[in-house]
Coordinates of C-alpha atoms in Angstrom, one line a residue:
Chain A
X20 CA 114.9 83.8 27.9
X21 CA 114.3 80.9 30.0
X22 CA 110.3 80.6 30.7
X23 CA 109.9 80.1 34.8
X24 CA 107.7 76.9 34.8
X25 CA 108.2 74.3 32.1
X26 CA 106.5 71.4 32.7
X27 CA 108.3 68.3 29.9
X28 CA 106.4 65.4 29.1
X29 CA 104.5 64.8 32.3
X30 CA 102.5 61.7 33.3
X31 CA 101.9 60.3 36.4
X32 CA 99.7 57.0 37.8
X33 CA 98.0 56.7 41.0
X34 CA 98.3 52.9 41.0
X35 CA 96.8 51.8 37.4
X36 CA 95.1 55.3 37.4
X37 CA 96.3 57.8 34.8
X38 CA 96.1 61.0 36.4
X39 CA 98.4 62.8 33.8
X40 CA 99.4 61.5 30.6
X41 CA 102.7 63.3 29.0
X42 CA 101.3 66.7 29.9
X43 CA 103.7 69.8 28.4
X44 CA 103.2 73.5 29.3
X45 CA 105.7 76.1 29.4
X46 CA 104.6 79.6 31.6
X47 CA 106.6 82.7 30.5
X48 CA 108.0 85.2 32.8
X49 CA 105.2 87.1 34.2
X50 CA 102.1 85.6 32.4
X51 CA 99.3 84.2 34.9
X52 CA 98.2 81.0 33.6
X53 CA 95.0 79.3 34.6
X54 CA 94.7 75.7 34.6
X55 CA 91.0 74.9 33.6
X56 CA 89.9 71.7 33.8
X57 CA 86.8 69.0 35.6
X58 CA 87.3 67.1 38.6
X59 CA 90.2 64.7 38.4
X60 CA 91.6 66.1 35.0
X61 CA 94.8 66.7 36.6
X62 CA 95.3 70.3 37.5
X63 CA 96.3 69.5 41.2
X64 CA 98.3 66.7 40.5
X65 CA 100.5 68.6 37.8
X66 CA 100.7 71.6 40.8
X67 CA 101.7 69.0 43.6
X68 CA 104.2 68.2 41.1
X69 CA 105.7 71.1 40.3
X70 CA 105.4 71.6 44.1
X71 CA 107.9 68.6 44.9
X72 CA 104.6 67.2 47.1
X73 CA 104.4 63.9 44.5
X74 CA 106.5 62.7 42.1
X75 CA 106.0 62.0 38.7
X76 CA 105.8 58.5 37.0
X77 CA 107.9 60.0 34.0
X78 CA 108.6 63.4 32.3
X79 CA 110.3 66.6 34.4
X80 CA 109.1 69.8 35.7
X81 CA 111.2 72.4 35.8
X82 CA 110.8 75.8 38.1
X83 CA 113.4 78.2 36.5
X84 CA 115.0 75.3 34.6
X85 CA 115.7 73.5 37.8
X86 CA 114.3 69.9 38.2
X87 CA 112.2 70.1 40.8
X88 CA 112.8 65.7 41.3
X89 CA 116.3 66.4 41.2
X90 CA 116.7 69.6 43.3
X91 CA 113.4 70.4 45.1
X92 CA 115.0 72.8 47.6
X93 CA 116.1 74.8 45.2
X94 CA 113.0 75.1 43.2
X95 CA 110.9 75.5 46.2
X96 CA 112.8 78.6 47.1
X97 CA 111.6 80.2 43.9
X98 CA 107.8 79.7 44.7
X99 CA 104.6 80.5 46.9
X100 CA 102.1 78.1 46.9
X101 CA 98.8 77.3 48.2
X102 CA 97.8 73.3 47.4
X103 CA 94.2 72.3 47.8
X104 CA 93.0 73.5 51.5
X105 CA 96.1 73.9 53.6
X106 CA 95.6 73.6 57.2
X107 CA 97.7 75.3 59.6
X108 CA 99.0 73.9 63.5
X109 CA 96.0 75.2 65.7
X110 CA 98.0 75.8 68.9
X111 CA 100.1 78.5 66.7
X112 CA 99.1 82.1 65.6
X113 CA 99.5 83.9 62.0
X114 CA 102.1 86.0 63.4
X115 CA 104.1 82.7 64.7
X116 CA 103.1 80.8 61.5
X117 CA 104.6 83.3 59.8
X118 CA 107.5 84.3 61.9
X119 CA 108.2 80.0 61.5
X120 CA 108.0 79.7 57.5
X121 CA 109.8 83.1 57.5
X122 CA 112.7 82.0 59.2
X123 CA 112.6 78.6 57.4
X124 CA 113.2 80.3 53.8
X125 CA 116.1 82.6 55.8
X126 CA 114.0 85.4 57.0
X127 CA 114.8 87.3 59.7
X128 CA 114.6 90.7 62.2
X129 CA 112.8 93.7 61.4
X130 CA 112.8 92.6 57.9
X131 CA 110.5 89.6 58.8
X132 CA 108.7 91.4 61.1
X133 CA 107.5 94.2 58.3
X134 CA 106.9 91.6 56.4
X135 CA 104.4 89.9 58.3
X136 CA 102.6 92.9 59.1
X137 CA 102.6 94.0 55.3
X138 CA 100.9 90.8 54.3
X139 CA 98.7 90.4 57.4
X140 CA 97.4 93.6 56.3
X141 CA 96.8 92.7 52.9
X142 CA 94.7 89.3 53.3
X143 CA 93.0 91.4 56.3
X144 CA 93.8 89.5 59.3
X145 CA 95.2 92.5 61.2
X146 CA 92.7 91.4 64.4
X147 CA 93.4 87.9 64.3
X148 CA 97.5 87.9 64.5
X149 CA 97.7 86.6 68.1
X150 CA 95.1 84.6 68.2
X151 CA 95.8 80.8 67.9
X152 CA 94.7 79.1 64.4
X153 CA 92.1 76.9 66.3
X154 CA 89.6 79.6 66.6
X155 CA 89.7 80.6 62.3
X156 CA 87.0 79.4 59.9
X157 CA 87.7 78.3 56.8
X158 CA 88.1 81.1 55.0
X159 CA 90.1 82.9 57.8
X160 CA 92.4 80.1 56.9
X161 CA 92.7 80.6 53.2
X162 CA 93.4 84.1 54.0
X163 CA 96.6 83.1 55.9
X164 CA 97.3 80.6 53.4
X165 CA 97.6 83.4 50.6
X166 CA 100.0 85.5 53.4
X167 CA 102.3 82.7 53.3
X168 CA 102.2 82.2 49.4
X169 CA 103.3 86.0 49.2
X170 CA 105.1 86.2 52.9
X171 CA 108.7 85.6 50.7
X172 CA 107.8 87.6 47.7
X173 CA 108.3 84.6 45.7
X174 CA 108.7 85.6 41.7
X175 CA 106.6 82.4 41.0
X176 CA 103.3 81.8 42.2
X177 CA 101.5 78.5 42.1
X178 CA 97.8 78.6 43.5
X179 CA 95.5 75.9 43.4
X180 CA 91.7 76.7 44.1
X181 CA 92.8 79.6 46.4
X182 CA 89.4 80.7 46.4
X183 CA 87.7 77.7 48.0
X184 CA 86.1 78.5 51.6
X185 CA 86.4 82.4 50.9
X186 CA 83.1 84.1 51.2
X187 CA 81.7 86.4 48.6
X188 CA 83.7 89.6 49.7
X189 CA 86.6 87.5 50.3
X190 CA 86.8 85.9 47.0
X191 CA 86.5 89.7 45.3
X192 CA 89.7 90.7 47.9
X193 CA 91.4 87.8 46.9
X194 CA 91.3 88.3 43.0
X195 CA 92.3 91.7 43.9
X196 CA 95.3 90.7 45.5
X197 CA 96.4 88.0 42.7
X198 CA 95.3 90.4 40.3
X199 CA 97.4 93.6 41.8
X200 CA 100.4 90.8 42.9
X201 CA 100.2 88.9 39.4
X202 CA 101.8 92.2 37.4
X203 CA 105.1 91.3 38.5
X204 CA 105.2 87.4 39.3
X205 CA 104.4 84.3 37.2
X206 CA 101.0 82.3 38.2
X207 CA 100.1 79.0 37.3
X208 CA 96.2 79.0 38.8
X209 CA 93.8 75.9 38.7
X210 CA 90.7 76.7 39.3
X211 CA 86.8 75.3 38.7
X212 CA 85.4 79.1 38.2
X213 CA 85.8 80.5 34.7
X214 CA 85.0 83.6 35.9
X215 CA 87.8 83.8 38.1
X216 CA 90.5 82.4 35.8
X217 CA 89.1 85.1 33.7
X218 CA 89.5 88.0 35.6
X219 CA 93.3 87.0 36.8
X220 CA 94.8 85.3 34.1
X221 CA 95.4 86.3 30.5
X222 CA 96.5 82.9 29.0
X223 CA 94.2 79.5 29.9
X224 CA 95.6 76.0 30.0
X225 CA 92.5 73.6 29.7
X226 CA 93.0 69.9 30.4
X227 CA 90.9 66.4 31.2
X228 CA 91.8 63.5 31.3
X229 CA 95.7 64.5 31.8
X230 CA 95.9 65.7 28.5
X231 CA 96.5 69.4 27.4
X232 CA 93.7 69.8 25.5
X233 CA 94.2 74.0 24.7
X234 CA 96.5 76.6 25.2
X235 CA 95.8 79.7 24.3
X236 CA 95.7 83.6 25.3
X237 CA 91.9 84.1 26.2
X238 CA 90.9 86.4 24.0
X239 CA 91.6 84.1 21.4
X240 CA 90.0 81.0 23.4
X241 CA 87.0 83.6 23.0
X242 CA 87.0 84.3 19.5
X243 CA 87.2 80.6 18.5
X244 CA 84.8 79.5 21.0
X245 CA 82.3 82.3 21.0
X246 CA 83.4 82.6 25.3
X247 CA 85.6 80.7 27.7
X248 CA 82.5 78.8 28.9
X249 CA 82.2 77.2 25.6
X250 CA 85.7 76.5 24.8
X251 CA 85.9 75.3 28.2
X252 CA 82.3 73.0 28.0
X253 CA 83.5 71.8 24.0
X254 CA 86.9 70.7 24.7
X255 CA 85.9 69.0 27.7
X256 CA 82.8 67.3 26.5
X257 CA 80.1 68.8 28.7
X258 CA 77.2 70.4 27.2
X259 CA 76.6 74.2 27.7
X260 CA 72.2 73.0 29.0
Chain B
X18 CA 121.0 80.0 55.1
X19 CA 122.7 76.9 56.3
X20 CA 120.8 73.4 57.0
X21 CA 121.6 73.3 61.0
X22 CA 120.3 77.0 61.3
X23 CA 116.9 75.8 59.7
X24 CA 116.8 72.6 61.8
X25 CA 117.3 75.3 64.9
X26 CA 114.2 76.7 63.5
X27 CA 112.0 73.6 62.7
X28 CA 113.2 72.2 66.5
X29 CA 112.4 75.8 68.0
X30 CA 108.9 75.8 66.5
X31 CA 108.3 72.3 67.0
X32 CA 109.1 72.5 70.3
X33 CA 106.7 75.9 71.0
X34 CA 103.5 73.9 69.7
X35 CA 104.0 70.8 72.0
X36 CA 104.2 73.5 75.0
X37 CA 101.3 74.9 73.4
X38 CA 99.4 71.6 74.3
X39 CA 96.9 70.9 76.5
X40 CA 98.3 67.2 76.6
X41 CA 101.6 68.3 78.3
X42 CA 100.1 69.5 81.2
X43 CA 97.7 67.2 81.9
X44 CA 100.4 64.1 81.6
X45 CA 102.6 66.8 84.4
X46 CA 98.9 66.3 86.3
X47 CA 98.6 62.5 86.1
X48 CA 102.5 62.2 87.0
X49 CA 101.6 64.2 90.2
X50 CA 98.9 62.0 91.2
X51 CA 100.6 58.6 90.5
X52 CA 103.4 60.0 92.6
X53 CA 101.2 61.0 95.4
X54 CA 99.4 57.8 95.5
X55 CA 102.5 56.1 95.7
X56 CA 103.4 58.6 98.6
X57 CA 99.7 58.5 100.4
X58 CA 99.0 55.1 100.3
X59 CA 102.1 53.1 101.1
X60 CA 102.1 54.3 105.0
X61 CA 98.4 54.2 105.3
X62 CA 98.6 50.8 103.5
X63 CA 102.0 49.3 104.7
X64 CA 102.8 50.7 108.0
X65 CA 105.1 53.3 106.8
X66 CA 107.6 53.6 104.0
X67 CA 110.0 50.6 103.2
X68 CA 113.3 50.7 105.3
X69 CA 115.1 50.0 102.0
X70 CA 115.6 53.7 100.2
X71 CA 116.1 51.1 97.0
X72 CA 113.0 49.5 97.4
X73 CA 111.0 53.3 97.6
X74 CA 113.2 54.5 94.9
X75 CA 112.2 51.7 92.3
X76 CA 108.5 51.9 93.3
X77 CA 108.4 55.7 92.6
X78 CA 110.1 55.3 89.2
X79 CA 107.8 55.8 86.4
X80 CA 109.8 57.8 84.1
X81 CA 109.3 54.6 81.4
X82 CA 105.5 54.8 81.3
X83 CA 105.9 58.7 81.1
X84 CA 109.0 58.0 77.9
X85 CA 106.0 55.7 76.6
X86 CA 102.9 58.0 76.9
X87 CA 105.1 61.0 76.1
X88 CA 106.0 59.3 73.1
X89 CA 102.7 58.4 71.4
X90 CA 101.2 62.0 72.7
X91 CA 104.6 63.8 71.3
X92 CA 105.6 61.9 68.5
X93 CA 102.7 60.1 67.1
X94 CA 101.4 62.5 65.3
X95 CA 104.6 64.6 64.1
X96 CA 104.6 63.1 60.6
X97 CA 101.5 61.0 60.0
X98 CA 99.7 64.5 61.5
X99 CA 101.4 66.6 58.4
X100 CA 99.7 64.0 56.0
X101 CA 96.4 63.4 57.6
X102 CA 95.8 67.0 58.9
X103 CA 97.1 68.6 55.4
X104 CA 99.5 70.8 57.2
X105 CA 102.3 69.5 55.5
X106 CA 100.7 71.4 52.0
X107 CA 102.2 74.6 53.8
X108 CA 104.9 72.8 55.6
X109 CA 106.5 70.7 52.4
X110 CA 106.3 73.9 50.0
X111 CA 109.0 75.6 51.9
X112 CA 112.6 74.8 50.6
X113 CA 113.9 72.5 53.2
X114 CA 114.9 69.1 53.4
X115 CA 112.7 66.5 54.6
X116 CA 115.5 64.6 56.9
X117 CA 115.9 68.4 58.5
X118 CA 112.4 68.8 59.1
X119 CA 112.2 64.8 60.8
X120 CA 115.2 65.8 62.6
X121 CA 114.0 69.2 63.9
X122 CA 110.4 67.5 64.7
X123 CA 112.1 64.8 66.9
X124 CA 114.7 66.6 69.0
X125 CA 111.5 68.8 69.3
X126 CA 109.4 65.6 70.9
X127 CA 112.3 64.4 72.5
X128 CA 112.6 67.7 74.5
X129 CA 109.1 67.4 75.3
X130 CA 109.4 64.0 76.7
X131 CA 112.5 64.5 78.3
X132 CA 110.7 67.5 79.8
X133 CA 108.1 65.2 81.6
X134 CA 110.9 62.3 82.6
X135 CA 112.6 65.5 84.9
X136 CA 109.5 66.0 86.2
X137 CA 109.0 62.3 87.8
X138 CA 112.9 62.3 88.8
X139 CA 112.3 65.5 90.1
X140 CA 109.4 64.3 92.3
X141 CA 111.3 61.2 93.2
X142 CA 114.9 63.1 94.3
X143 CA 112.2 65.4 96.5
X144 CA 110.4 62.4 97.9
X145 CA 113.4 60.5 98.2
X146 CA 115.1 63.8 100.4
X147 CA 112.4 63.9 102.6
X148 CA 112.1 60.5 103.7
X149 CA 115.2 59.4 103.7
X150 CA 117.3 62.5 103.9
X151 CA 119.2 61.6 101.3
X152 CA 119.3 60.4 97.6
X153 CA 120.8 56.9 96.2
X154 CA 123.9 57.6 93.1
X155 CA 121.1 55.3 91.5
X156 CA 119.0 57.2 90.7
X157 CA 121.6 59.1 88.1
X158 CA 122.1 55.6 86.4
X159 CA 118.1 55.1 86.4
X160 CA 117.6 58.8 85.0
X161 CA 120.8 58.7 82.5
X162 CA 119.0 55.2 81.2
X163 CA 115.5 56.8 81.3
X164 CA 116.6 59.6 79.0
X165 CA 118.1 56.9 76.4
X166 CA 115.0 54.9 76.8
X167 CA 112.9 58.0 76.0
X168 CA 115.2 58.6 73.1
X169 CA 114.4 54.7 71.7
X170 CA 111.2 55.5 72.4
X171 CA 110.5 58.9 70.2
X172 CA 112.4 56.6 67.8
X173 CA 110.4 54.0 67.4
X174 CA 107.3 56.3 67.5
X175 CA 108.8 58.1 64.8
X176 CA 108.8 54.6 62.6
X177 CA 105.7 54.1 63.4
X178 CA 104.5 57.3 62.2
X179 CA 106.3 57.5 59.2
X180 CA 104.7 54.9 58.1
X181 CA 100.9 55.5 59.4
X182 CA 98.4 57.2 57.1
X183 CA 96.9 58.8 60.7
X184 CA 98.3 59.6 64.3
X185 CA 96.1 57.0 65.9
X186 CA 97.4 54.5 63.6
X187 CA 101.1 55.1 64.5
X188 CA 100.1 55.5 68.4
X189 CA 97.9 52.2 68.7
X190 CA 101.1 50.6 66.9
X191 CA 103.3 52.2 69.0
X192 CA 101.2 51.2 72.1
X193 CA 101.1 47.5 70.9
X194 CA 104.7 46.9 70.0
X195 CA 106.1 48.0 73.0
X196 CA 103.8 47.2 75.8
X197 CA 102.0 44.4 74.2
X198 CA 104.1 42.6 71.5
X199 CA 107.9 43.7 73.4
X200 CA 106.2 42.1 76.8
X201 CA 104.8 39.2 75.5
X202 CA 108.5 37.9 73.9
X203 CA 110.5 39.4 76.9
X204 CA 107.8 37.1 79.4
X205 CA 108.1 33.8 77.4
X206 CA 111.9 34.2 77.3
X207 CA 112.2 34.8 80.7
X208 CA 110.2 31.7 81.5
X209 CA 112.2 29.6 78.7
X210 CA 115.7 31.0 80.3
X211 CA 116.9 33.0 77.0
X212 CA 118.2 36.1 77.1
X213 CA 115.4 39.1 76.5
X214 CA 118.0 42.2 76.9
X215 CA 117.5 43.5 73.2
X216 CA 113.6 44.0 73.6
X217 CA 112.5 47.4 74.2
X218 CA 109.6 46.2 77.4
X219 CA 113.8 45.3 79.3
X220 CA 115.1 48.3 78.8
X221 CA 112.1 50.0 80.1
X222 CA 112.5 47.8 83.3
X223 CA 115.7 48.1 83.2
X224 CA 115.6 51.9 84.3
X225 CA 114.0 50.8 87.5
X226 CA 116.2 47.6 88.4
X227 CA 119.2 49.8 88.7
X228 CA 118.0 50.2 92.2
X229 CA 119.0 46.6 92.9
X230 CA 118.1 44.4 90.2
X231 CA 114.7 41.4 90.2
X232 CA 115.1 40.7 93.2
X233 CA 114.5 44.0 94.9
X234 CA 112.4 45.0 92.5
X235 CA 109.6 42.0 93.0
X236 CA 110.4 42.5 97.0
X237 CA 109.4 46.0 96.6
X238 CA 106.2 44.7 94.8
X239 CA 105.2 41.6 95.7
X240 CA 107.3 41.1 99.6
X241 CA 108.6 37.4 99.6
X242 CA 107.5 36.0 96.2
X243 CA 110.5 35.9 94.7
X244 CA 111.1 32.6 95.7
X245 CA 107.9 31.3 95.0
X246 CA 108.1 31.9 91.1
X247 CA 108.8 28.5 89.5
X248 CA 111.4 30.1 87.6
X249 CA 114.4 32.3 88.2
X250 CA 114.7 35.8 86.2
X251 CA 117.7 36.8 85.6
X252 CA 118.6 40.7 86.3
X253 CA 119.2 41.9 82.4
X254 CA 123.0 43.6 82.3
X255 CA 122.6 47.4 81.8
X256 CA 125.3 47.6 79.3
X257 CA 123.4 45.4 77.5
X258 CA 120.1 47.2 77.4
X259 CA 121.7 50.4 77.1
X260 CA 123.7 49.5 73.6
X261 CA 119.9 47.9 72.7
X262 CA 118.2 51.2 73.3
X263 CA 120.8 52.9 71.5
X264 CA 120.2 50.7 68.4
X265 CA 116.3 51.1 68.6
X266 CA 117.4 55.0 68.8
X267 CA 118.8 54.7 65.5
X268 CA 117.6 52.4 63.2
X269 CA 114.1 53.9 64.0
X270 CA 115.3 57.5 63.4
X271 CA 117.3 56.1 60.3
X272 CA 114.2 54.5 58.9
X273 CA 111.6 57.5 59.4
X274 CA 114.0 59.6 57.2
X275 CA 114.0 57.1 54.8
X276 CA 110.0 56.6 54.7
X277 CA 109.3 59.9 55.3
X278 CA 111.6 61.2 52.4
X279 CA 109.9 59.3 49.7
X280 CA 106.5 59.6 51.0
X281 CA 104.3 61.4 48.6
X282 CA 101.4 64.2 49.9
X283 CA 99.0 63.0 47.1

C-alpha cells in the first residue's frame, strides 16, 4: 500500500542557508507522526513543503504519491493543515470563514452548513460564530484554525505547533481532539513539547540541522533512550541539566 | 468542482470583506464632501455656476483620484496582505490555483472601486440635472473611460503588490508611480512637445478632458490662462489613451500572476 506522505530526498536553502539537507520520511496510513526537533531544524520548512507554501531546492514530496511541486491542487485537496500561527481576515466571522474555504474545496448547502456547526462545536467556538475575527485572541484563533484543518474531513492532517497561543485548558481540548480525530487520519505534527508529541503520536521523527536524525515508534525511542526527553536531548546535542 | 465556480467564490468573498471595511465608507464620505465643496463654493466664490455645462462637468469629475485612492485602499494589500498578515497559511492550503485566487481578488477590488467611481458620476449626473436640467452624452465617454482607468489602475496596484513584502510598500509605490513618477514624464513631454498619451497620469486626465479637451479644461480652472502658458498642450487622443490603459490593464494583471505564482510563504 502506498504510505500517504512520502517525503524523497528533501533539501532546501534559504539563500546559502541549509534549512533541509536530503531529508526522507515516509508516514503510513493512519500513523500520527511527530516531527521533534530545536528551532530552525527544519520541521516547518519540511511542512510548508509538503504544504505547496515553498518549494524545495531538490528532492520531492509526495501526499498520496502525488508531487505536491508538480500538482499542488491535487495534493492540497487531500490535506488539513494548520502552518505556524495562521491569521484569519478580521472583518469576516468563523461561520463566513468557514462557509468561504468550504465552498473553495467544493462544499456546499446543508452539507456545509452541518459541517460548520459540527466543527464549531468541537474547537468550542459555538458563541463566537457571528462575531467578526477582529475581536478573537490568540487562542480563539488557533481554535478556528484547527475547524478549518478538520472543516473537509481531510484523510491527511499536517499540523505544525497547533498548540501555540492555546491556554492550558485549551491545549488539553486540543490534544483531545487530534487524539480522538488522529484514529482514522494520517498526522504529520511538529511540535517543541515532548509531552504533547507523546500523548498524540505513536511514531517520532526527530531532526536538526535538516537531517533525520531518528525514526522510530516511541516506545522503542524509550527503551533505547531511557525516555523521549533523552532521546530527544542526545540526538540533538543538548544536555538533559 | 470547476475553476470558474471557485473563482465565483474567491470574487464573492473578496468582495464581502472590502464591504466589510470601514475604508469604503469613509472614501463614499470624503467623495461627498469634495463634491459639495465643489457645489458650495463656486457660487459663493464665482458669482454663480459657469454658463458652460462642460466646464461644471470637468470640474466635478473626480472619478480618477477615487480609481487612484480606491486602488491603493482595495488592492494594495490583496496579495502583499496574505504574506505579511499570514493569512495566506489558511488561504494557500486550500486546493486552488494561485492565478484563480489573483483573479478572484482583483475583480473583487475592481468591483469595489468601480463601486465608488458610480458614486462620483452619480453625484455629478444629479448635480449636473439640477443646474443645468440636463446631462452632457459626455459624461458616458468620461465614465466608460473612468471605469477602464480604474481597471489599469487595480492593475498596476496589483504589480505592485505582488511584488511588495507589505501593503504599505506596494501602496507608497503605487502612489509614487502614478501621481509622482507618471506626472513628472507626462509634464516634461508636454513642455518638450512629445507625445505623453501612453503614461498612466494622461489617461487619468483624459477622463475629464472628454468634456472639451485642454482648453476647456484650464478655462474651467484657471479662466484665461491658456494663452498665457509659454507652451501649447496638445489635447491627448482618447483612442489613444484608451488602448494605453488597456495595456497597463494587462500587462499588470499578467505580471501579478506571474510573481504571485512563484512567490514562496516562507
Amino acid at each position: 500500500m502506498r504510505e500517504p506522505i512520502v517525503i524523497n530526498n528533501l533539501s532546501k536553502y534559504y539563500n546559502k542557508f541549509l534549512a533541509l539537507d536530503n531529508l526522507c520520511l515516509k508516514v503510513a496510513q493512519n500513523e500520527n507522526v511527530g516531527i521533534l526537533g530545536p528551532n530552525g531544524a527544519g520541521k516547518s520548512t519540511t511542512l510548508k513543503i509538503l504544504c505547496g507554501l515553498i518549494r524545495s531546492s531538490s528532492g520531492a514530496a509526495y501526499i498520496d504519491g502525488i508531487n505536491v511541486a508538480d500538482r499542488p491542487e491535487r495534493a492540497l485537496s487531500r490535506i488539513g493543515a494548520i502552518v505556524e500561527t495562521p491569521e484569519f481576515y478580521p472583518f469576516l466571522t468563523p461561520e463566513e470563514t468557514l462557509s468561504y474555504l468550504g465552498r473553495l474545496r467544493g462544499m456546499r448547502g446543508d452539507g456545509l452548513k452541518r459541517r460548520i456547526k459540527e466543527v464549531i462545536d468541537l474547537v468550542k467556538l459555538e458563541e463566537w460564530i457571528t462575531v467578526k475575527i477582529e475581536k478573537f485572541s490568540r487562542g480563539m484563533k488557533q481554535r478556528l484554525a484547527v475547524a478549518q484543518a478538520l472543516l473537509h474531513d481531510p484523510p491527511i492532517l499536517i499540523l505544525d505547533e497547533p498548540g501555540l497561543g492555546l491556554d492550558p485548558r485549551g491545549v488539553v481540548e486540543f490534544r483531545e481532539i487530534i487524539e480522538g480525530v488522529g484514529k482514522e487520519k494520517t498526522v504529520l505534527f511538529a511540535s517543541h513539547q515532548l509531552i504533547e508529541v507523546a500523548q498524540i503520536c505513536n511514531q517520532v521523527a526527530i531532526i536538526d540541522h535538516g537531517r533525520l536524525l531518528a525514526y522510530d515508534n516511541i516506545d522503542e525511542l524509550e527503551k533505547k533512550y531511557q525516555s523521549l526527553e533523552h532521546a530527544y536531548l542526545e540526538l540533538t546535542g543538548g544536555s538533559l541539566e | 468542482m470547476s475553476e470558474f465556480e471557485r473563482l465565483r467564490v474567491v470574487t464573492g468573498y473578496e468582495f464581502l470583506k472590502h464591504i466589510r471595511r470601514k475604508r469604503l465608507y469613509v472614501i463614499l464620505g470624503l467623495t461627498l464632501i469634495a463634491e459639495l465643496a465643489v457645489l458650495i463654493l463656486l457660487p459663493v466664490l464665482m458669482e454663480g455656476y459657469p454658463d458652460n455645462m462642460m466646464v461644471m462637468a470637468a470640474m466635478l469629475t473626480i472619478g480618477p483620484s477615487l480609481a487612484v485612492i480606491g486602488a491603493v485602499f482595495f488592492a494594495g494589500d490583496a496579495i502583499a496582505g496574505e504574506f505579511e498578515g499570514k493569512t495566506g497559511y489558511i488561504l494557500f492550503t486550500n486546493p486552488v490555483r494561485r492565478i484563480t485566487l489573483v483573479t478572484g481578488k482583483y475583480l473583487a477590488s475592481c468591483a469595489a472601486v468601480i463601486l465608488l467611481v458610480i458614486f462620483g458620476y452619480a453625484i455629478v449626473t444629479i448635480s449636473l440635472l439640477a443646474i443645468y436640467g440636463e446631462v452632457p452624452i459626455e459624461t458616458a465617454k468620461s465614465f466608460g473611460l473612468c471605469l477602464l482607468y480604474a481597471g489599469s489602475v487595480v492593475s498596476v496596484t496589483f504589480f505592485f503588490s505582488s511584488l511588495s513584502k507589505g501593503s504599505m510598500g506596494a501602496t507608497v509605490m503605487t502612489l509614487l508611480f502614478i501621481m509622482v513618477i507618471s506626472g513628472i514624464i507626462e509634464s516634461v513631454l508636454v513642455m518638450a512637445g512629445e507625445p505623453y498619451w501612453f503614461l498612466l497620469s494622461t489617461a487619468g486626465d483624459s477622463v475629464a478632458m472628454v468634456y472639451g479637451g485642454v482648453e476647456l479644461f484650464l478655462e474651467g480652472v484657471m479662466p484665461h490662462s491658456g494663452s498665457m502658458l509659454p507652451f501649447e498642450i496638445e489635447t491627448p487622443d482618447f483612442g489613444l489613451c484608451a488602448l494605453s490603459m488597456g495595456i497597463y490593464l494587462v500587462v499588470g494583471l499578467v505580471l501579478s500572476f506571474w510573481i504571485s505564482g512563484r512567490r514562496q510563504l516562507a
